């Protein structure tokens, strides 16, 4: 069903991509399965090369503050480095925005800006644990 959903939502226009070097841009890679499907669809449509640019650092940790993210064991960046993810999704290259680049783009300092899903440094105690700082807690039911 998810595969069908991707195909219903996204359809490469063959005339637009055939023989071209394509860069696909997304805000994040979570499990990597959707990116993998899109790369495959672009190749099937005749793209000569498929590169991917992600407008955030790798998502390595779950959010406990209300954003519905996956459990950590499902996050591909928690298990693989950038080269491993590139290989998994089948892209010719993969580029992430750096943490510094993200701060700069948001015009924020690093003190009052949560980036826990990228760094693991949770600024506010996590419900039911009281813990902050870098750790690898799995997301718990109702944790947000
Ligand atoms: S930046 Fe913080 S609040 Fe936003 S999704 Fe990541 S962990 Fe959650």
mmCIF file of C-alpha atoms and ligand atoms in Angstrom:
data_model
loop_
_atom_site.group_PDB
_atom_site.id
_atom_site.type_symbol
_atom_site.label_atom_id
_atom_site.label_comp_id
_atom_site.label_asym_id
_atom_site.label_seq_id
_atom_site.Cartn_x
_atom_site.Cartn_y
_atom_site.Cartn_z
ATOM 1 C CA UNK A 1 0.000 0.000 0.000
ATOM 2 C CA UNK A 2 2.871 2.365 0.821
ATOM 3 C CA UNK A 3 4.471 1.593 -2.544
ATOM 4 C CA UNK A 4 1.166 2.333 -4.269
ATOM 5 C CA UNK A 5 0.838 5.522 -2.217
ATOM 6 C CA UNK A 6 4.246 6.734 -3.445
ATOM 7 C CA UNK A 7 3.271 5.968 -7.029
ATOM 8 C CA UNK A 8 -0.061 7.772 -6.701
ATOM 9 C CA UNK A 9 1.607 10.819 -5.187
ATOM 10 C CA UNK A 10 4.719 11.020 -7.342
ATOM 11 C CA UNK A 11 5.028 10.250 -11.022
ATOM 12 C CA UNK A 12 8.218 11.137 -12.872
ATOM 13 C CA UNK A 13 7.543 12.720 -16.270
ATOM 14 C CA UNK A 14 9.711 10.667 -18.588
ATOM 15 C CA UNK A 15 10.196 13.503 -21.079
ATOM 16 C CA UNK A 16 11.465 15.717 -18.258
ATOM 17 C CA UNK A 17 14.015 13.306 -16.751
ATOM 18 C CA UNK A 18 15.099 10.953 -19.543
ATOM 19 C CA UNK A 19 18.845 11.227 -20.038
ATOM 20 C CA UNK A 20 19.113 13.978 -17.412
ATOM 21 C CA UNK A 21 21.158 14.227 -14.242
ATOM 22 C CA UNK A 22 18.480 14.666 -11.586
ATOM 23 C CA UNK A 23 18.794 16.062 -8.063
ATOM 24 C CA UNK A 24 15.875 15.261 -5.776
ATOM 25 C CA UNK A 25 15.463 17.408 -2.676
ATOM 26 C CA UNK A 26 13.569 16.388 0.445
ATOM 27 C CA UNK A 27 13.305 17.765 3.966
ATOM 28 C CA UNK A 28 14.476 14.548 5.616
ATOM 29 C CA UNK A 29 15.085 10.833 5.243
ATOM 30 C CA UNK A 30 13.336 8.811 7.936
ATOM 31 C CA UNK A 31 13.350 5.102 7.111
ATOM 32 C CA UNK A 32 14.790 5.540 3.636
ATOM 33 C CA UNK A 33 12.195 3.345 1.964
ATOM 34 C CA UNK A 34 10.331 6.192 0.233
ATOM 35 C CA UNK A 35 13.560 7.761 -1.035
ATOM 36 C CA UNK A 36 14.613 4.375 -2.370
ATOM 37 C CA UNK A 37 11.360 4.047 -4.308
ATOM 38 C CA UNK A 38 11.619 7.540 -5.767
ATOM 39 C CA UNK A 39 15.211 6.950 -6.882
ATOM 40 C CA UNK A 40 14.103 3.735 -8.560
ATOM 41 C CA UNK A 41 11.162 5.458 -10.268
ATOM 42 C CA UNK A 42 13.461 8.184 -11.612
ATOM 43 C CA UNK A 43 15.885 5.604 -12.959
ATOM 44 C CA UNK A 44 13.023 3.672 -14.561
ATOM 45 C CA UNK A 45 11.935 6.946 -16.184
ATOM 46 C CA UNK A 46 15.372 7.157 -17.774
ATOM 47 C CA UNK A 47 17.340 9.512 -15.515
ATOM 48 C CA UNK A 48 21.052 9.243 -16.283
ATOM 49 C CA UNK A 49 22.020 10.037 -12.702
ATOM 50 C CA UNK A 50 20.003 10.515 -9.522
ATOM 51 C CA UNK A 51 21.446 12.578 -6.679
ATOM 52 C CA UNK A 52 19.716 13.430 -3.433
ATOM 53 C CA UNK A 53 19.990 16.548 -1.251
ATOM 54 C CA UNK A 54 18.403 16.615 2.211
ATOM 55 C CA UNK A 55 17.536 19.953 3.794
ATOM 56 C CA UNK A 56 18.384 18.826 7.319
ATOM 57 C CA UNK A 57 21.125 16.867 9.093
ATOM 58 C CA UNK A 58 20.598 13.088 9.371
ATOM 59 C CA UNK A 59 17.619 12.270 11.645
ATOM 60 C CA UNK A 60 19.187 9.938 14.194
ATOM 61 C CA UNK A 61 16.955 10.275 17.278
ATOM 62 C CA UNK A 62 13.225 10.225 18.025
ATOM 63 C CA UNK A 63 11.302 13.335 19.012
ATOM 64 C CA UNK A 64 9.642 13.244 22.430
ATOM 65 C CA UNK A 65 8.202 16.749 22.221
ATOM 66 C CA UNK A 66 5.175 16.217 20.014
ATOM 67 C CA UNK A 67 6.422 15.551 16.505
ATOM 68 C CA UNK A 68 5.324 12.121 15.364
ATOM 69 C CA UNK A 69 8.675 10.606 14.458
ATOM 70 C CA UNK A 70 9.536 6.953 14.165
ATOM 71 C CA UNK A 71 11.108 4.884 16.903
ATOM 72 C CA UNK A 72 14.872 5.127 16.847
ATOM 73 C CA UNK A 73 15.391 1.601 15.560
ATOM 74 C CA UNK A 74 13.415 2.585 12.443
ATOM 75 C CA UNK A 75 15.545 5.642 11.646
ATOM 76 C CA UNK A 76 17.988 4.714 8.929
ATOM 77 C CA UNK A 77 20.503 7.381 10.026
ATOM 78 C CA UNK A 78 20.628 5.768 13.469
ATOM 79 C CA UNK A 79 21.926 2.597 11.846
ATOM 80 C CA UNK A 80 23.970 3.708 8.831
ATOM 81 C CA UNK A 81 26.419 6.421 7.869
ATOM 82 C CA UNK A 82 25.762 8.679 4.862
ATOM 83 C CA UNK A 83 27.503 6.324 2.439
ATOM 84 C CA UNK A 84 25.465 3.395 3.741
ATOM 85 C CA UNK A 85 22.235 5.352 3.298
ATOM 86 C CA UNK A 86 23.269 6.408 -0.211
ATOM 87 C CA UNK A 87 23.882 2.801 -1.097
ATOM 88 C CA UNK A 88 20.538 1.735 0.434
ATOM 89 C CA UNK A 89 18.473 4.297 -1.481
ATOM 90 C CA UNK A 90 20.466 3.655 -4.661
ATOM 91 C CA UNK A 91 21.393 7.293 -5.377
ATOM 92 C CA UNK A 92 24.583 8.351 -7.151
ATOM 93 C CA UNK A 93 25.311 10.795 -4.349
ATOM 94 C CA UNK A 94 23.665 11.907 -1.119
ATOM 95 C CA UNK A 95 24.156 15.234 0.610
ATOM 96 C CA UNK A 96 22.786 16.440 3.956
ATOM 97 C CA UNK A 97 22.615 19.975 5.293
ATOM 98 C CA UNK A 98 25.129 20.306 8.136
ATOM 99 C CA UNK A 99 24.007 21.162 11.657
ATOM 100 C CA UNK A 100 25.843 24.486 11.332
ATOM 101 C CA UNK A 101 24.127 25.116 8.022
ATOM 102 C CA UNK A 102 20.731 24.421 9.565
ATOM 103 C CA UNK A 103 21.372 26.876 12.416
ATOM 104 C CA UNK A 104 22.580 29.477 9.928
ATOM 105 C CA UNK A 105 19.542 29.003 7.685
ATOM 106 C CA UNK A 106 17.223 29.494 10.674
ATOM 107 C CA UNK A 107 19.266 32.470 11.892
ATOM 108 C CA UNK A 108 19.372 30.948 15.395
ATOM 109 C CA UNK A 109 22.021 30.376 17.991
ATOM 110 C CA UNK A 110 22.642 26.884 19.252
ATOM 111 C CA UNK A 111 21.419 27.561 22.794
ATOM 112 C CA UNK A 112 17.669 28.010 22.464
ATOM 113 C CA UNK A 113 17.116 25.814 19.467
ATOM 114 C CA UNK A 114 16.138 22.174 19.785
ATOM 115 C CA UNK A 115 18.016 19.884 17.437
ATOM 116 C CA UNK A 116 17.640 16.713 19.499
ATOM 117 C CA UNK A 117 16.498 14.534 16.628
ATOM 118 C CA UNK A 118 19.815 15.317 14.926
ATOM 119 C CA UNK A 119 22.153 15.455 17.940
ATOM 120 C CA UNK A 120 20.522 13.382 20.693
ATOM 121 C CA UNK A 121 20.923 16.314 23.072
ATOM 122 C CA UNK A 122 17.435 16.725 24.529
ATOM 123 C CA UNK A 123 17.115 20.216 26.074
ATOM 124 C CA UNK A 124 14.093 19.426 28.289
ATOM 125 C CA UNK A 125 13.705 16.304 30.444
ATOM 126 C CA UNK A 126 12.000 13.552 28.539
ATOM 127 C CA UNK A 127 8.613 12.507 29.968
ATOM 128 C CA UNK A 128 8.747 9.554 32.347
ATOM 129 C CA UNK A 129 12.545 9.623 32.509
ATOM 130 C CA UNK A 130 13.602 13.059 33.706
ATOM 131 C CA UNK A 131 16.679 12.611 31.527
ATOM 132 C CA UNK A 132 18.248 15.189 29.271
ATOM 133 C CA UNK A 133 21.430 15.138 27.268
ATOM 134 C CA UNK A 134 22.646 12.639 24.750
ATOM 135 C CA UNK A 135 21.184 9.177 25.036
ATOM 136 C CA UNK A 136 19.549 6.567 22.893
ATOM 137 C CA UNK A 137 16.165 5.996 24.474
ATOM 138 C CA UNK A 138 13.681 4.323 22.227
ATOM 139 C CA UNK A 139 10.463 6.179 21.707
ATOM 140 C CA UNK A 140 7.860 5.022 24.178
ATOM 141 C CA UNK A 141 4.102 4.857 23.732
ATOM 142 C CA UNK A 142 2.600 8.207 24.567
ATOM 143 C CA UNK A 143 6.060 9.680 25.084
ATOM 144 C CA UNK A 144 5.168 12.960 23.359
HETATM 145 S S1 LIG B 1 14.053 19.517 16.593
HETATM 146 FE FE1 LIG B 1 13.400 18.876 18.679
HETATM 147 S S2 LIG B 1 11.201 19.362 18.746
HETATM 148 FE FE2 LIG B 1 11.799 19.404 16.571
HETATM 149 S S3 LIG B 1 11.358 17.313 15.800
HETATM 150 FE FE3 LIG B 1 13.517 17.340 16.472
HETATM 151 S S4 LIG B 1 13.498 16.636 18.612
HETATM 152 FE FE4 LIG B 1 11.377 17.230 18.068
#
